[in-house]
Coordinates of C-alpha atoms in Angstrom, one line a residue:
X135 CA 0.0 0.0 0.0
X136 CA 3.0 2.3 0.3
X137 CA 2.0 3.4 3.8
X138 CA 4.5 5.3 5.9
X139 CA 6.6 3.2 8.2
X140 CA 5.5 3.1 11.9
X141 CA 7.4 2.6 15.1
X142 CA 7.3 -1.2 14.7
X143 CA 8.9 -1.0 11.3
X144 CA 11.8 1.2 12.4
X145 CA 12.4 -1.0 15.4
X146 CA 12.5 -4.0 13.2
X147 CA 15.0 -2.2 10.9
X148 CA 17.1 -1.3 13.9
X149 CA 17.0 -5.0 14.9
X150 CA 18.1 -6.1 11.5
X151 CA 21.1 -3.7 11.7
X152 CA 22.0 -4.9 15.2
X153 CA 21.8 -8.5 14.0
X154 CA 24.0 -7.6 11.1
X155 CA 26.6 -6.1 13.3
X156 CA 26.5 -9.0 15.8
X157 CA 26.9 -11.4 12.8
X158 CA 29.8 -9.3 11.5
X159 CA 31.5 -9.5 15.0
X160 CA 30.9 -13.3 14.9
X161 CA 32.4 -13.6 11.4
X162 CA 35.5 -11.7 12.5
X163 CA 36.1 -14.1 15.4
X164 CA 35.4 -17.1 13.4
X165 CA 37.4 -15.8 10.5
X166 CA 40.5 -15.3 12.8
X167 CA 40.1 -18.9 14.2
X168 CA 39.9 -20.4 10.7
X169 CA 42.8 -18.4 9.4
X170 CA 40.8 -16.4 6.9
X171 CA 41.5 -13.2 8.7
X172 CA 44.9 -12.3 10.2
X173 CA 45.6 -12.1 13.9
X174 CA 45.3 -8.9 16.0
X175 CA 42.7 -6.4 16.8
X176 CA 40.5 -6.0 13.8
X177 CA 38.4 -3.1 15.0
X178 CA 40.8 -0.3 14.8
X179 CA 41.0 2.8 12.6
X180 CA 39.8 2.3 9.1
X181 CA 37.9 -0.9 9.9
X182 CA 35.8 1.0 12.5
X183 CA 35.0 3.5 9.7
X184 CA 34.0 0.6 7.5
X185 CA 31.8 -0.7 10.3
X186 CA 30.0 2.7 10.7
X187 CA 29.6 2.7 6.9
X188 CA 28.1 -0.8 7.0
X189 CA 25.6 0.3 9.7
X190 CA 24.4 3.3 7.8
X191 CA 24.0 1.8 4.4
X192 CA 22.4 -1.4 5.8
X193 CA 19.6 0.6 7.5
X194 CA 19.0 2.6 4.3
X195 CA 19.0 -0.6 2.0
X196 CA 16.8 -2.6 4.4
X197 CA 14.4 0.4 4.5
X198 CA 14.1 0.4 0.7
X199 CA 14.2 -3.3 -0.1
X200 CA 12.5 -5.0 2.9
X201 CA 9.2 -3.2 3.2
X202 CA 6.9 -6.1 4.1
X203 CA 9.0 -8.8 5.8
X204 CA 7.9 -8.3 9.5
X205 CA 9.3 -10.5 12.4
X206 CA 6.7 -13.1 13.1
X207 CA 5.5 -13.5 9.6
X208 CA 5.6 -16.7 7.8
X209 CA 8.9 -16.9 5.8
X210 CA 8.3 -17.3 2.1
X211 CA 10.7 -17.6 -0.8
X212 CA 9.9 -14.1 -2.2
X213 CA 10.4 -12.4 1.2
X214 CA 13.7 -14.3 1.8
X215 CA 14.8 -13.2 -1.7
X216 CA 14.1 -9.6 -0.9
X217 CA 16.0 -9.9 2.3
X218 CA 19.0 -11.6 0.6
X219 CA 18.8 -9.0 -2.2
X220 CA 19.3 -6.3 0.4
X221 CA 22.2 -8.1 2.0
X222 CA 23.9 -8.5 -1.4
X223 CA 23.7 -4.8 -2.1
X224 CA 25.0 -4.1 1.3
X225 CA 28.0 -6.4 0.7
X226 CA 28.7 -4.8 -2.6
X227 CA 28.7 -1.3 -1.1
X228 CA 30.8 -2.6 1.8
X229 CA 33.4 -4.0 -0.6
X230 CA 33.5 -0.6 -2.4
X231 CA 33.9 1.1 1.0
X232 CA 36.7 -1.3 2.1
X233 CA 38.4 -0.9 -1.2
X234 CA 38.5 2.9 -0.8
X235 CA 40.1 2.3 2.7
X236 CA 42.7 0.0 1.2
X237 CA 41.3 -3.3 2.5
X238 CA 41.4 -6.1 -0.1
X239 CA 40.5 -9.3 1.8
X240 CA 37.7 -10.2 -0.5
X241 CA 37.5 -13.8 0.8
X242 CA 36.7 -12.5 4.3
X243 CA 33.9 -10.2 3.0
X244 CA 32.3 -13.1 1.1
X245 CA 32.7 -15.3 4.2
X246 CA 31.1 -12.5 6.4
X247 CA 28.2 -12.3 3.9
X248 CA 27.4 -16.0 4.3
X249 CA 27.5 -15.7 8.1
X250 CA 25.4 -12.6 8.2
X251 CA 22.8 -14.0 5.7
X252 CA 22.4 -17.2 7.8
X253 CA 22.1 -15.3 11.1
X254 CA 19.5 -12.8 9.8
X255 CA 17.3 -15.4 8.0
X256 CA 17.6 -17.8 10.9
X257 CA 16.5 -15.0 13.4
X258 CA 13.4 -14.4 11.4
X259 CA 12.6 -18.1 11.3
X260 CA 13.1 -18.5 15.0
X261 CA 10.9 -15.6 15.8
X262 CA 8.2 -17.0 13.5
X263 CA 8.4 -20.4 15.1
X264 CA 8.2 -18.8 18.6
X265 CA 5.2 -16.7 17.5
X266 CA 3.5 -19.8 16.0
X267 CA 4.1 -21.7 19.1
X268 CA 2.4 -18.9 21.1
X269 CA -0.4 -18.7 18.6
X270 CA -1.4 -22.3 19.2
X271 CA -2.5 -21.2 22.6
X272 CA -6.1 -20.0 22.6
X273 CA -5.3 -17.0 24.7
X274 CA -3.0 -15.5 22.1
X275 CA -5.2 -16.0 19.1
X276 CA -6.9 -13.0 17.6
X277 CA -10.7 -13.5 17.7
X278 CA -12.6 -12.2 14.6
X279 CA -16.2 -11.5 14.0
X280 CA -17.4 -11.2 10.4
X281 CA -20.3 -9.2 9.2
X282 CA -21.6 -10.8 6.1
X283 CA -21.6 -14.4 4.7
X284 CA -21.5 -14.1 1.0
X285 CA -18.7 -14.7 -1.5
X286 CA -16.3 -12.1 0.0
X287 CA -16.8 -13.5 3.5
X288 CA -16.3 -17.1 2.2
X289 CA -13.0 -16.3 0.4
X290 CA -11.8 -14.4 3.4
X291 CA -12.6 -17.3 5.8
X292 CA -10.5 -19.7 3.6
X293 CA -7.5 -17.3 3.8
X294 CA -7.8 -16.9 7.5
X295 CA -8.0 -20.6 8.2
X296 CA -4.8 -21.1 6.3
X297 CA -2.9 -18.8 8.7
X298 CA -1.5 -21.4 10.9
X299 CA -3.8 -20.8 13.9
X300 CA -3.1 -17.0 14.1
X301 CA -6.8 -16.3 14.1
X302 CA -10.0 -17.7 15.5
X303 CA -13.3 -16.9 13.7
X304 CA -16.1 -16.4 16.2
X305 CA -18.7 -16.6 13.5
X306 CA -20.7 -14.6 10.9
X307 CA -23.6 -12.2 11.3
X308 CA -26.2 -11.6 8.7
X309 CA -29.2 -9.3 8.2
X310 CA -31.7 -12.1 7.5
X311 CA -32.7 -14.3 10.5
X312 CA -33.2 -17.1 8.1
X313 CA -29.5 -17.3 7.5
X314 CA -28.7 -18.1 11.2
X315 CA -27.2 -21.6 11.7
X316 CA -26.0 -22.0 8.1
X317 CA -22.4 -23.2 7.6
X318 CA -20.4 -20.7 5.4
X319 CA -17.0 -22.3 4.9
X320 CA -14.5 -24.5 6.9
X321 CA -17.0 -25.0 9.7
X322 CA -17.7 -21.3 10.3
X323 CA -21.4 -20.6 10.8
X324 CA -23.8 -17.7 10.8
X325 CA -24.3 -17.3 14.6
X326 CA -26.8 -14.4 14.6
X327 CA -28.1 -11.3 13.0
X328 CA -26.9 -7.7 13.2
X329 CA -29.4 -7.2 16.0
X330 CA -27.4 -9.8 18.1
X331 CA -24.1 -7.7 17.7
X332 CA -24.4 -6.1 21.2
X333 CA -25.1 -9.4 22.9
X334 CA -22.2 -11.2 21.2
X335 CA -19.7 -8.5 22.0
X336 CA -20.7 -8.5 25.6
X337 CA -20.6 -12.3 26.0
X338 CA -17.7 -13.4 23.7
X339 CA -14.1 -12.6 23.1
X340 CA -13.9 -10.5 19.9
X341 CA -10.7 -8.5 19.0
X342 CA -11.6 -7.3 15.6
X343 CA -14.7 -7.0 13.4
X344 CA -14.4 -7.5 9.7
X345 CA -17.2 -6.0 7.5
X346 CA -17.6 -7.9 4.1
X347 CA -21.1 -6.8 3.2
X348 CA -21.7 -3.3 1.5
X349 CA -22.2 -0.6 4.1
X350 CA -25.1 0.8 2.1
X351 CA -27.0 -2.5 2.7
X352 CA -26.7 -2.1 6.5
X353 CA -29.6 -0.1 8.0
X354 CA -28.2 2.5 10.4
X355 CA -24.7 1.6 9.4
X356 CA -23.4 4.8 11.0
X357 CA -24.7 3.6 14.4
X358 CA -23.1 0.2 14.0
X359 CA -19.7 1.7 13.1
X360 CA -20.0 4.2 16.0
X361 CA -21.0 1.5 18.5
X362 CA -18.1 -0.8 17.5
X363 CA -15.7 2.1 17.7
X364 CA -16.9 3.1 21.1
X365 CA -16.6 -0.5 22.2
X366 CA -12.9 -0.3 21.6
X367 CA -12.7 -2.8 18.8
X368 CA -10.7 -2.7 15.5
X369 CA -13.0 -2.6 12.5
X370 CA -11.7 -3.7 9.1
X371 CA -13.9 -3.0 6.1
X372 CA -13.4 -5.2 3.0
X373 CA -14.2 -3.4 -0.3
X374 CA -17.3 -4.5 -2.3
X375 CA -16.8 -7.2 -4.9
X376 CA -16.0 -5.0 -7.9
X377 CA -13.4 -2.9 -6.1
X378 CA -11.8 -5.9 -4.4
X379 CA -11.4 -7.7 -7.7
X380 CA -10.0 -4.6 -9.3
X381 CA -7.5 -4.1 -6.5
X382 CA -6.5 -7.8 -6.6
X383 CA -5.9 -7.6 -10.4
X384 CA -4.1 -4.3 -10.3
X385 CA -2.1 -4.6 -7.0
X386 CA 1.1 -3.5 -8.8
X387 CA -0.3 0.1 -8.8
X388 CA -0.8 0.2 -5.1
X389 CA -3.6 1.6 -3.0
X390 CA -3.6 3.9 -0.1
X391 CA -6.3 5.5 2.0
X392 CA -5.7 9.3 1.8
X393 CA -7.7 12.5 2.1
X394 CA -8.7 15.0 -0.4
X395 CA -9.8 18.4 0.9
X396 CA -10.8 16.8 4.2
X397 CA -12.8 14.0 2.5
X398 CA -11.4 10.4 2.8
X399 CA -10.4 8.9 -0.5
X400 CA -9.0 5.6 -1.7
X401 CA -6.1 6.4 -4.0
X402 CA -5.3 4.2 -7.0
X403 CA -1.7 5.0 -7.8
X404 CA -0.6 5.2 -11.5
X405 CA 2.6 3.3 -10.8
X406 CA 3.9 1.1 -7.9
X407 CA 4.5 3.3 -4.8
X408 CA 8.3 3.6 -4.1
X409 CA 8.6 7.0 -2.5
X410 CA 11.9 6.1 -0.7
X411 CA 13.4 4.6 -3.9
X412 CA 12.1 7.5 -6.1
X413 CA 13.6 10.0 -3.7
X414 CA 17.0 8.2 -3.8
X415 CA 16.6 7.9 -7.6
X416 CA 16.2 11.7 -7.9
X417 CA 19.3 12.2 -5.8
X418 CA 21.2 9.8 -7.9
X419 CA 20.1 11.7 -11.1
X420 CA 21.3 15.0 -9.7
X421 CA 24.7 13.6 -8.5
X422 CA 25.3 11.5 -11.7
X423 CA 24.4 14.3 -14.0
X424 CA 26.8 16.7 -12.3
X425 CA 29.6 14.1 -12.3
X426 CA 29.0 13.2 -15.9
X427 CA 28.9 16.8 -17.0
X428 CA 32.2 17.4 -15.3
X429 CA 33.7 14.3 -16.8
X430 CA 32.5 15.0 -20.3
X431 CA 33.3 18.7 -20.2
X432 CA 36.2 18.3 -22.7
X433 CA 33.7 16.9 -25.3
X434 CA 31.4 19.8 -24.7
X435 CA 34.3 22.0 -25.6
X436 CA 35.7 19.9 -28.5
X437 CA 32.4 18.8 -30.3
X438 CA 30.8 22.2 -31.1
X439 CA 33.5 23.6 -33.3
X440 CA 33.9 20.2 -35.1
X441 CA 30.1 20.1 -35.8
X442 CA 30.1 23.7 -36.9
X443 CA 33.0 23.0 -39.3
X444 CA 31.5 19.9 -40.8
X445 CA 27.9 21.1 -41.2
X446 CA 26.4 24.6 -41.4
X447 CA 23.8 25.3 -38.8
X448 CA 23.4 25.3 -34.9
X449 CA 25.6 23.0 -32.8
X450 CA 22.7 21.9 -30.7
X451 CA 19.5 20.2 -31.9
X452 CA 16.4 20.9 -29.7
X453 CA 13.0 19.5 -29.9
X454 CA 9.8 19.4 -27.9
X455 CA 9.3 16.1 -26.2
X456 CA 6.6 14.6 -23.9
X457 CA 7.7 13.9 -20.3
X458 CA 6.2 12.9 -17.0
X459 CA 2.3 12.9 -17.1
X460 CA 2.3 14.7 -20.5
X461 CA 4.5 17.6 -19.5
X462 CA 6.2 19.1 -22.5
X463 CA 9.8 20.1 -22.4
X464 CA 12.7 20.9 -24.8
X465 CA 15.3 18.2 -25.2
X466 CA 18.8 18.9 -26.3
X467 CA 21.2 16.9 -28.4
X468 CA 24.4 17.5 -30.3
X469 CA 23.2 18.0 -33.9
X470 CA 23.8 14.8 -36.1
X471 CA 21.6 15.7 -39.0
X472 CA 21.7 18.5 -41.6
X473 CA 19.9 21.7 -40.7
X474 CA 16.1 21.6 -41.3
X475 CA 16.0 17.8 -40.9
X476 CA 12.5 17.9 -39.2
X477 CA 11.0 19.5 -42.3
X478 CA 12.6 16.9 -44.6
X479 CA 11.1 14.1 -42.5
X480 CA 7.7 14.4 -44.3
X481 CA 9.3 13.4 -47.6
X482 CA 10.8 10.3 -46.0
X483 CA 7.6 9.0 -44.3
X484 CA 7.2 6.3 -47.1
X485 CA 10.6 4.9 -46.1
X486 CA 9.9 4.6 -42.3
X487 CA 11.2 1.2 -41.1
X488 CA 9.8 1.4 -37.5
X489 CA 6.4 0.0 -36.6
X490 CA 3.8 2.1 -34.6
X491 CA 4.1 5.8 -34.3
X492 CA 7.9 5.9 -34.1
X493 CA 10.0 7.0 -37.1
X494 CA 13.3 5.3 -37.9
X495 CA 15.4 4.8 -41.1
X496 CA 18.6 2.9 -40.6
X497 CA 20.4 4.8 -43.4
X498 CA 18.8 8.1 -42.9
X499 CA 20.0 10.5 -45.7
X500 CA 19.7 13.4 -43.4
X501 CA 22.5 12.3 -41.1
X502 CA 25.8 14.2 -41.4
X503 CA 28.3 11.9 -43.1
X504 CA 30.9 10.3 -40.8
X505 CA 30.6 12.7 -37.9
X506 CA 26.8 12.3 -37.4
X507 CA 27.0 8.5 -37.6
X508 CA 30.0 8.4 -35.2
X509 CA 28.2 10.6 -32.6
X510 CA 25.1 8.3 -32.8
X511 CA 26.9 5.1 -32.8
X512 CA 28.5 5.9 -29.4
X513 CA 25.7 7.9 -28.0
X514 CA 27.7 11.1 -27.8
X515 CA 25.0 13.1 -29.4
X516 CA 22.8 12.6 -26.3
X517 CA 25.3 14.1 -23.8
X518 CA 23.5 17.5 -23.7
X519 CA 20.5 15.6 -22.2
X520 CA 22.4 15.7 -18.9
X521 CA 21.2 19.3 -18.7
X522 CA 17.6 18.0 -18.9
X523 CA 18.4 15.6 -16.1
X524 CA 19.9 18.4 -14.0
X525 CA 16.8 20.5 -14.6
X526 CA 14.5 17.7 -13.5
X527 CA 12.9 17.1 -16.8
X528 CA 14.5 13.7 -17.3
X529 CA 16.2 11.0 -15.4
X530 CA 19.3 8.9 -16.1
X531 CA 17.0 5.8 -16.5
X532 CA 13.5 5.8 -17.8
X533 CA 11.5 5.4 -20.9
X534 CA 12.8 7.4 -23.8
X535 CA 10.8 10.7 -24.3
X536 CA 8.5 10.6 -27.3
X537 CA 7.4 13.6 -29.4
X538 CA 3.9 14.9 -29.0
X539 CA 3.0 13.7 -32.4
X540 CA 4.0 10.1 -31.4
X541 CA 1.9 10.4 -28.2
X542 CA -1.2 11.4 -30.1
X543 CA -0.9 8.0 -32.0
X544 CA -0.5 5.9 -28.7
X545 CA -3.0 3.3 -27.8
X546 CA -4.5 3.8 -24.3
X547 CA -2.2 1.2 -22.6
X548 CA 0.9 2.8 -24.2
X549 CA 0.2 6.1 -22.6
X550 CA 1.1 4.6 -19.2
X551 CA 4.8 5.0 -20.2
X552 CA 4.4 8.7 -19.5
X553 CA 3.7 7.8 -15.7
X554 CA 7.5 7.7 -15.1
X555 CA 10.0 10.5 -15.8
X556 CA 11.7 9.9 -19.2
X557 CA 15.3 8.8 -19.2
X558 CA 18.6 8.9 -21.2
X559 CA 18.8 5.1 -21.2
X560 CA 16.3 2.3 -20.7
X561 CA 15.8 -1.4 -21.3
X562 CA 15.3 -0.7 -25.1
X563 CA 18.5 1.3 -25.2
X564 CA 20.6 -1.6 -24.1
X565 CA 19.2 -4.2 -26.6
X566 CA 21.9 -5.5 -28.9
X567 CA 20.0 -4.6 -32.1
X568 CA 17.6 -2.0 -30.7
X569 CA 16.8 -0.6 -34.2
X570 CA 15.3 -4.0 -35.0
X571 CA 13.0 -4.1 -31.9
X572 CA 9.4 -3.7 -32.9
X573 CA 7.5 -0.8 -31.4
X574 CA 5.1 -3.0 -29.3
X575 CA 8.2 -4.8 -27.9
X576 CA 9.7 -1.5 -27.1
X577 CA 6.6 -0.5 -25.3
X578 CA 6.5 -3.9 -23.4
X579 CA 10.0 -3.2 -22.2
X580 CA 9.0 0.2 -20.9
X581 CA 6.0 -1.2 -19.1
X582 CA 8.1 -3.9 -17.5
X583 CA 10.5 -1.2 -16.2
X584 CA 7.6 0.8 -14.8
X585 CA 5.9 -2.2 -13.1
X586 CA 9.2 -3.6 -11.8
X587 CA 11.0 -0.3 -10.9
X588 CA 13.7 -0.5 -8.3
X589 CA 17.0 1.0 -7.6
X590 CA 18.6 -2.4 -8.4
X591 CA 17.0 -2.4 -11.8
X592 CA 18.2 1.2 -12.5
X593 CA 21.8 0.3 -11.5
X594 CA 21.6 -2.8 -13.7
X595 CA 20.5 -0.8 -16.7
X596 CA 23.2 1.9 -16.1
X597 CA 25.9 -0.9 -15.8
X598 CA 24.6 -2.6 -19.0
X599 CA 24.5 0.8 -20.8
X600 CA 28.3 1.2 -20.6
X601 CA 29.3 -1.8 -22.7
X602 CA 26.4 -1.0 -25.1
X603 CA 27.9 2.4 -25.7
X604 CA 31.5 1.1 -26.0
X605 CA 30.4 -1.4 -28.5
X606 CA 28.7 1.2 -30.5
X607 CA 25.1 -0.1 -30.6
X608 CA 23.6 3.3 -31.2
X609 CA 22.2 4.2 -34.5

């Protein structure tokens, strides 16, 4: 849902970091005994700096990559993979930090990673087993009362029963007295009507009430909600059938209960909610664009006079492109075509080799001979887009920015690629023969990026872009 982290979340993150440090100390001791690590006091000077570095980055990485793996939850393969993914990133960053400090015992770092991974995963497993052991006792079970007995309630009951004794269902309540006594699912029965609510709450243990029937079908629903609230009970409202099915089908977008001008509202997000990761992504964009502009400054000084000498016209090519949520901005490139190339495009439409609304010609006659092809081949023409990144109009990684004319021809599903800030490189950009990738496949790659966005994916694309540039895959 993308909800803000609470106190429990931060305590669990702190516990993870503490466990990681304990495991690190254990690996040092074991490493010295096994001869992997040299004798002497390990925790001095630069190693203490590395340890501090490890603590800080582990908290940040766990905060981003382990949003849903709570202590006491049933360990599953996807959750374990997320946890190990975070540990791997921590170790890679630690290796980098140790390298900067002149420490090159890679074998010990790998050994430490194996120890740390085992201890953290084992800790979660032990907490889960301890919690499950406690849950088997009737006193520690959470007692649920369900309002409703239709399809939503039946599906919910099946889910609850499969939760290893964590819950106990007191029963269901219905509006119609004729439903009382009927078995709903897994032995759970309708134990009364809504009129019996007060009596049941006074005579039975109920920790939480789950409402599965539409509120507009409950007469005096406000009174019931107020009564349950005043009774001191947690109340959980399951959306009606249509909304529930929609939410289940589109969980990748994320839902959150928010407010709009003081009115409560259920927000359906256009893309997965990764506020922390997007914040870090924005910081990375700023830092990388500044660094790359500094590194490539000689090219910014060298290329303009060369372009001017080879082809009359402006040094930079600028064009209106469509960015985040349809925002229009002016993109910049080093000019690789003859002046007035956009006007000449209309005469070349019959020779378009790209599918969909895109326009591509492998041997475009408008390209400046030799120099234009060289700049395109190694992506040097796109260096000025670092200015767009610095201005916040683009990102280092993201779907390539289309022209407004291309967007007008998009099908509805293709417009969702505008829900992420456009980038200088993307999954399409690193394809070996990207000029041969069909337009629909290109769009599928962008949708995959949007639906699976993570900092790890961004880093992977950036790393894979470097050899693609050096091999001259550009066109």
